[in-house]
Tab-separated table of C-alpha atoms and ligand atoms in Angstrom:
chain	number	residue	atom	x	y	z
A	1	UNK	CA	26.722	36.827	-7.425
A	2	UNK	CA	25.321	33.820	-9.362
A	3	UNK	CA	21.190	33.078	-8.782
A	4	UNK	CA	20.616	29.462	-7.488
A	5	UNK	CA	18.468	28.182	-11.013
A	6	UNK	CA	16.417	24.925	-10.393
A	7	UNK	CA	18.786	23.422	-13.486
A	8	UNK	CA	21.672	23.975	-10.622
A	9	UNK	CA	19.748	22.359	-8.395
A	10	UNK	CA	19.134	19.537	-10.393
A	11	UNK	CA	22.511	19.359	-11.562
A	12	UNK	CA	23.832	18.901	-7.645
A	13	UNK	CA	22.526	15.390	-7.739
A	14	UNK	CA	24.680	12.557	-6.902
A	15	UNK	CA	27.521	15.747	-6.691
A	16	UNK	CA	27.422	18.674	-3.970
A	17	UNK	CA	24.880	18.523	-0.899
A	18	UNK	CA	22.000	21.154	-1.529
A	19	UNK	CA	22.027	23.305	1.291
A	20	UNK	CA	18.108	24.690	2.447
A	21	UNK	CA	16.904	26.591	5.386
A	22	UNK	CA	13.516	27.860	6.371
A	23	UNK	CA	12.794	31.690	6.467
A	24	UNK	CA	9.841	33.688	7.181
A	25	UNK	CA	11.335	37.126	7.807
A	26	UNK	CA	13.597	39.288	5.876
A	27	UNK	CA	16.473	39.532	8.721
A	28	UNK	CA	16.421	35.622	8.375
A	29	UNK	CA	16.283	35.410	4.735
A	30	UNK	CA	19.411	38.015	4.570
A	31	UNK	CA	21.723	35.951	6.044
A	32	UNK	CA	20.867	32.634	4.429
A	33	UNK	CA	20.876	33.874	1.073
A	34	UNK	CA	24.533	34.004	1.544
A	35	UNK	CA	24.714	30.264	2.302
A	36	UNK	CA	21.958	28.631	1.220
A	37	UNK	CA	20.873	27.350	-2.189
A	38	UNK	CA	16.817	27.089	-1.350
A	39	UNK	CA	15.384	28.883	1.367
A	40	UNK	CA	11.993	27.606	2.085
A	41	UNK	CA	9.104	30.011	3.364
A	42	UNK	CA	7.586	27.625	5.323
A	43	UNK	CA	3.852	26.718	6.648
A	44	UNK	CA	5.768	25.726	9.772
A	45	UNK	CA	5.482	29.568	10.051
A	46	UNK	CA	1.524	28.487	11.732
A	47	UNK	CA	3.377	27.213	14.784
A	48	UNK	CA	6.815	28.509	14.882
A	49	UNK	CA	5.774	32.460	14.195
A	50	UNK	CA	1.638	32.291	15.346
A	51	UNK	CA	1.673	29.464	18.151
A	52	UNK	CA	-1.156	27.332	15.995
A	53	UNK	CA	-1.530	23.996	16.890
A	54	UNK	CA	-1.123	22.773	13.314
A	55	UNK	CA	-0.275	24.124	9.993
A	56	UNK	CA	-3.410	23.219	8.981
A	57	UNK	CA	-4.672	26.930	10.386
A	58	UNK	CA	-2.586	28.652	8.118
A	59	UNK	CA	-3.888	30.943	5.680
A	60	UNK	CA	-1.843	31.566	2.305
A	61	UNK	CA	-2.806	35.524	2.486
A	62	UNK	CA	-0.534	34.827	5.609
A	63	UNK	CA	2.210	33.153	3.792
A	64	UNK	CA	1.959	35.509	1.172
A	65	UNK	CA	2.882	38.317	3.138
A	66	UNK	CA	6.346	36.765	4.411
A	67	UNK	CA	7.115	35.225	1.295
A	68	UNK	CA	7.146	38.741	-0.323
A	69	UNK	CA	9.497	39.983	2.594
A	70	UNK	CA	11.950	36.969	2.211
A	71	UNK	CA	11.881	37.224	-1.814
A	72	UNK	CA	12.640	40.662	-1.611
A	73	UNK	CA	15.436	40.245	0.764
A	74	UNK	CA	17.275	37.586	-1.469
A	75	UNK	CA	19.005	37.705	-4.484
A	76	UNK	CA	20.818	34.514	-4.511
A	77	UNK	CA	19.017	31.635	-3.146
A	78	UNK	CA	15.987	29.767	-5.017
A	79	UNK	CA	12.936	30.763	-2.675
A	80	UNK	CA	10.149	27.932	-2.237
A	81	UNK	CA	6.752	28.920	-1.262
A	82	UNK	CA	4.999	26.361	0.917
A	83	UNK	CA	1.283	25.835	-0.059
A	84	UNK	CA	-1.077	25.770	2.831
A	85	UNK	CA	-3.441	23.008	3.664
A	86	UNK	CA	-6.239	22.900	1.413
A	87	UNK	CA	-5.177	25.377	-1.501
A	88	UNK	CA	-4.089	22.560	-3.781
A	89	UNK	CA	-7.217	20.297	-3.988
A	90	UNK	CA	-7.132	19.965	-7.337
A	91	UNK	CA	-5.252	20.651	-10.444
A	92	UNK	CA	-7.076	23.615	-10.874
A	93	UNK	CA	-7.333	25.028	-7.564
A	94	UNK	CA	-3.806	24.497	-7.244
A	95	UNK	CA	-2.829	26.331	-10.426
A	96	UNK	CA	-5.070	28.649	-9.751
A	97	UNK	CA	-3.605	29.511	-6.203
A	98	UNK	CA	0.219	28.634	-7.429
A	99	UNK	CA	-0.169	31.140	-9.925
A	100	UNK	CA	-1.503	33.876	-7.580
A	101	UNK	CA	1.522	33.101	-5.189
A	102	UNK	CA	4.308	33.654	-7.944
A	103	UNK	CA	2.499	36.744	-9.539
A	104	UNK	CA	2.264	38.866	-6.247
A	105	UNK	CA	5.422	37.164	-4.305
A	106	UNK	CA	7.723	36.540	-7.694
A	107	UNK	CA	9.146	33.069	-5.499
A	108	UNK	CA	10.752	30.655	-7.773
A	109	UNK	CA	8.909	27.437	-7.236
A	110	UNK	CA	5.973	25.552	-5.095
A	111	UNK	CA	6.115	23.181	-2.664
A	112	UNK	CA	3.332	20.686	-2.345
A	113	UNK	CA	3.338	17.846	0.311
A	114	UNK	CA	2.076	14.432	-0.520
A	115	UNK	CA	2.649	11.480	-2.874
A	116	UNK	CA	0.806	9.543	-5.674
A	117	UNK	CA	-2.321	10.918	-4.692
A	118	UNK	CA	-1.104	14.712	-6.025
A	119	UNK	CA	1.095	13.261	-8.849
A	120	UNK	CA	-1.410	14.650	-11.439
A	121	UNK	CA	-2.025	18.146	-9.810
A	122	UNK	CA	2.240	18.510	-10.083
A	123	UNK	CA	2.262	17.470	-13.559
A	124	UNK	CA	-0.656	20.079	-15.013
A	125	UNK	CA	1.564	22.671	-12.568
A	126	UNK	CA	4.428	21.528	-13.970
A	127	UNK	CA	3.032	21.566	-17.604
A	128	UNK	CA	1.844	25.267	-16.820
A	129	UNK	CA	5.377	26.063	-16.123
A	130	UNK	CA	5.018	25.876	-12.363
A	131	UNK	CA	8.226	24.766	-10.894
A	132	UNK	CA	7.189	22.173	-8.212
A	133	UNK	CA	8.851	20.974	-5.056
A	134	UNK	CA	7.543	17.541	-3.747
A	135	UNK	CA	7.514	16.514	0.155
A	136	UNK	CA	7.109	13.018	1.175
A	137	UNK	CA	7.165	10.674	4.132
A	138	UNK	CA	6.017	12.505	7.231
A	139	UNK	CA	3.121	15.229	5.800
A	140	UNK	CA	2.920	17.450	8.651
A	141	UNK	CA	-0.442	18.773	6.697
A	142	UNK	CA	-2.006	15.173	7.009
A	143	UNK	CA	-0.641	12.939	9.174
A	144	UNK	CA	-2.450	12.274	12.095
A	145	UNK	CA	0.874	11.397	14.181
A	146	UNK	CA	4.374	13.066	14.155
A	147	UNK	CA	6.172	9.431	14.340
A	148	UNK	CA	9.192	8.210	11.820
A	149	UNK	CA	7.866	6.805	8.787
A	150	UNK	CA	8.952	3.784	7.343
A	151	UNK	CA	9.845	1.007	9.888
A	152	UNK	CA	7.032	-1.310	8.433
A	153	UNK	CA	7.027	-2.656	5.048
A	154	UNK	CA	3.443	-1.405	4.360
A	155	UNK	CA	4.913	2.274	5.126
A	156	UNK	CA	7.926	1.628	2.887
A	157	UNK	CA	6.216	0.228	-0.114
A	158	UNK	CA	3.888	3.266	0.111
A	159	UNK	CA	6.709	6.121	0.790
A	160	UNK	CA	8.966	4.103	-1.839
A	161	UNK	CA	5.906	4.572	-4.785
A	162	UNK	CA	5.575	8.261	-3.097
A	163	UNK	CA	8.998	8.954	-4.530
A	164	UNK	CA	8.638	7.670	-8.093
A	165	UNK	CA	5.366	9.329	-8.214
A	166	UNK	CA	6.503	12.693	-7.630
A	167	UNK	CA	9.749	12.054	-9.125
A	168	UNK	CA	7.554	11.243	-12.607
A	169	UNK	CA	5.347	14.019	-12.335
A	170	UNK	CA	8.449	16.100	-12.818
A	171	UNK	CA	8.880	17.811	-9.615
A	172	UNK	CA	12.602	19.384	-9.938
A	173	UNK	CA	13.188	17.891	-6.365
A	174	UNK	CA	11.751	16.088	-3.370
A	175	UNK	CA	11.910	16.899	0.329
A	176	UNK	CA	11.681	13.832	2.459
A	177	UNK	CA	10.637	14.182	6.307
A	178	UNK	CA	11.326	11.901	9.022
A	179	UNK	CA	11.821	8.402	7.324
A	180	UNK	CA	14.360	5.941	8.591
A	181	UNK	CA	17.780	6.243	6.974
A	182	UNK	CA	17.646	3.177	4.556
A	183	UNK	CA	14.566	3.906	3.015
A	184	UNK	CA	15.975	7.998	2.356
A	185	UNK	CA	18.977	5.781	0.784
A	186	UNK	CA	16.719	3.852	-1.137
A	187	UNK	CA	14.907	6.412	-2.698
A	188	UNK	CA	17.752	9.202	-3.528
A	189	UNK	CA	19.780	5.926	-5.253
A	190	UNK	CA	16.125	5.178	-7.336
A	191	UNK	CA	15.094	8.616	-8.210
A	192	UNK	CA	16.744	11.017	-10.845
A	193	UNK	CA	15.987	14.603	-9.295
A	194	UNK	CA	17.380	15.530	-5.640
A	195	UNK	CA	16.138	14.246	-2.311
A	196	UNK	CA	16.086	17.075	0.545
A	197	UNK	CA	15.891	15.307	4.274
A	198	UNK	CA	14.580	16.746	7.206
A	199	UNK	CA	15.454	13.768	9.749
A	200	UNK	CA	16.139	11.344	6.654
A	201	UNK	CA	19.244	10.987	7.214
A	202	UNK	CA	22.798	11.896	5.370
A	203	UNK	CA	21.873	10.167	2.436
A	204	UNK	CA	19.782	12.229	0.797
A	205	UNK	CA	21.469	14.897	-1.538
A	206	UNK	CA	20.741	17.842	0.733
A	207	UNK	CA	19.680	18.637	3.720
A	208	UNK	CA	16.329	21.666	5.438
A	209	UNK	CA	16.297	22.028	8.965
A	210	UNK	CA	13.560	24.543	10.318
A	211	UNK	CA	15.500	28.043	10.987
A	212	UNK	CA	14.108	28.574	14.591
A	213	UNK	CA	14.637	24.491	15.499
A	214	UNK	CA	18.363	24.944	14.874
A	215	UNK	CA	19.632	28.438	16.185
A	216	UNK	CA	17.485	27.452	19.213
A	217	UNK	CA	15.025	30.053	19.193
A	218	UNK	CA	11.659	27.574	19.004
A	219	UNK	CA	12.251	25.836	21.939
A	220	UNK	CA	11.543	22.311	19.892
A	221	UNK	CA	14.529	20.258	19.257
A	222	UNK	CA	13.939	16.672	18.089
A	223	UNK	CA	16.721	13.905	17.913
A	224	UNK	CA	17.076	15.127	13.911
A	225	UNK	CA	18.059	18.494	14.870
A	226	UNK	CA	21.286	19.889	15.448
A	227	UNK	CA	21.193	22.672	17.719
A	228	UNK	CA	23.549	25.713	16.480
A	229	UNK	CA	23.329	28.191	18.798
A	230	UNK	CA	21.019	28.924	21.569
A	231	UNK	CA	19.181	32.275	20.545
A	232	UNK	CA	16.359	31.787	23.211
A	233	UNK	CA	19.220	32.160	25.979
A	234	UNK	CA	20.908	34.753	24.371
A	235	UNK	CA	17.551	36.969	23.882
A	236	UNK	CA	16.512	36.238	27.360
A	237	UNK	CA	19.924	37.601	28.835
A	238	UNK	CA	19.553	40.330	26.739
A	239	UNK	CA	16.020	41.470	27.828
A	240	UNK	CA	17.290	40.790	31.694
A	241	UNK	CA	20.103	43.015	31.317
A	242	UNK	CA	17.998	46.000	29.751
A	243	UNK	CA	15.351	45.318	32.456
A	244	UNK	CA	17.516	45.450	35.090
A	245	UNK	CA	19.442	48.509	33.366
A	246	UNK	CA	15.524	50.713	32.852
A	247	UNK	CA	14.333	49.624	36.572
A	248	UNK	CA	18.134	50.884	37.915
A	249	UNK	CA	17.839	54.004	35.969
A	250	UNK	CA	21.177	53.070	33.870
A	251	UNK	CA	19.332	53.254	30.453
A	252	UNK	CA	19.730	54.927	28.165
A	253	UNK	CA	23.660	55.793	28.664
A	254	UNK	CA	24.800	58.889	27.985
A	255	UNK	CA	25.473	57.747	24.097
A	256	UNK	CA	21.962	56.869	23.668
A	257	UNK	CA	21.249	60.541	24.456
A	258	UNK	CA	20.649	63.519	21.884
A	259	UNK	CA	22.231	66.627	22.638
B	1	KIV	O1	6.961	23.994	6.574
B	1	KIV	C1	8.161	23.702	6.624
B	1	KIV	O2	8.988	24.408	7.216
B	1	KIV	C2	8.588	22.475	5.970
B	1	KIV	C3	9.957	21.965	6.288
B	1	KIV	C4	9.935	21.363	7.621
B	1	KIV	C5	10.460	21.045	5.266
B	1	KIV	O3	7.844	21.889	5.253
């Protein structure tokens, strides 16, 4: 079994689609180390996993925890660790935090969402040999809607010197969220390291869907998602048939039974 390196990564530009999942849990992270080349512990863990509001409310002690679990459950993949809100203020702060986060979880790389404005705080990570994945056009950390960026031309001048920003600060890749699909063009065809899109389209040279969002076990499914399965149905039979099977006295069957 070959390890996913963030030189193979690069190397996929312009050449094979980069496959990337989220994961929070080691069952999860199991079975998409077998397919995927990043597997992303995500802060959408606040309000997938916890029912927050925002992933503003996530703590990274929280993230910490899962990322060890889905790290230690994969031996293939390249596993991202999503900073939280707020632990990458600075250069400092963020290096300081970043290096905390690899130490006790051993995850490959960071990601940090946001454009020029954190261009310096990726290049001292970068410098300190923090691997660094960006995230631009919808900043689910900052932006105060959930709309598709990138109709106007303000919004695609600003997403457009996003891209070469982070691409310059020499972030090894750059996930890009909800942004119409000629703009995702635009950028992959301008920038030299790999574009990720999450609802940007099949342009960009891979693709991360949220885990839960696609197997259907969230309950949110957006026009960019593709719905794989329907896990929320499947549980929910499941839990009616054991109900029904306690309450009628059927369970447990006589296999279930110690002798
Ligand atoms: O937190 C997350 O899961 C993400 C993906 C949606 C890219 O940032």
């Amino acid at each position: 079994m070959q390890k996913i390196t963030i030189r193979k990564i690069k190397k996929k530009k312009n050449k094979t689609p980069i496959v990337c999942l989220t994961a929070y849990t080691r069952n999860t992270a199991k079975v998409l180390d077998k397919y995927c080349d990043i597997i992303l512990v995500g802060d959408s863990l606040g309000m997938v996993l916890y029912g927050m509001k925002t992933t503003r409310e996530v703590k990274i002690e929280t993230m910490i925890l899962h990322a060890k679990a889905v790290k230690k459950a994969t031996k293939r993949s390249l596993v991202v660790f999503d900073m939280p809100y707020k632990t990458y203020r600075n250069k400092f702060l963020a290096y300081k935090n970043a290096k905390k986060v690899i130490k006790l979880t051993k995850c490959d790389a960071v990601k940090l969402e946001g454009g020029t404005q954190i261009a310096k705080i990726i290049k001292y990570l970068v410098k300190k040999g923090v691997p660094v994945l960006g995230h631009i056009g919808l900043l689910p950390q900052t932006s105060s809607n959930f709309k598709v960026k990138g109709k106007s031309f303000h919004q695609r001048k600003k997403i457009l010197k996003d891209a070469f920003a982070i691409s310059n600060s020499g972030a090894f890749g750059i996930i890009i969220e909800c942004v119409v699909e000629s703009l995702a063009k635009k950028i992959t065809k301008s920038i030299s390291i790999p574009t990720i899109g999450i609802g940007a389209s099949k342009f960009c040279d891979g693709q991360i869907l949220v885990t839960e969002d696609m197997v259907g076990l969230s309950g949110f499914s957006p026009k960019f998602v593709k719905q794989y399965a329907n896990l929320n149905k499947s549980l929910e039979n499941s839990v009616k048939n054991y109900a029904k099977d306690v309450k009628m006295k059927r369970f447990p069957f006589t296999k279930n039974v110690y002798k």
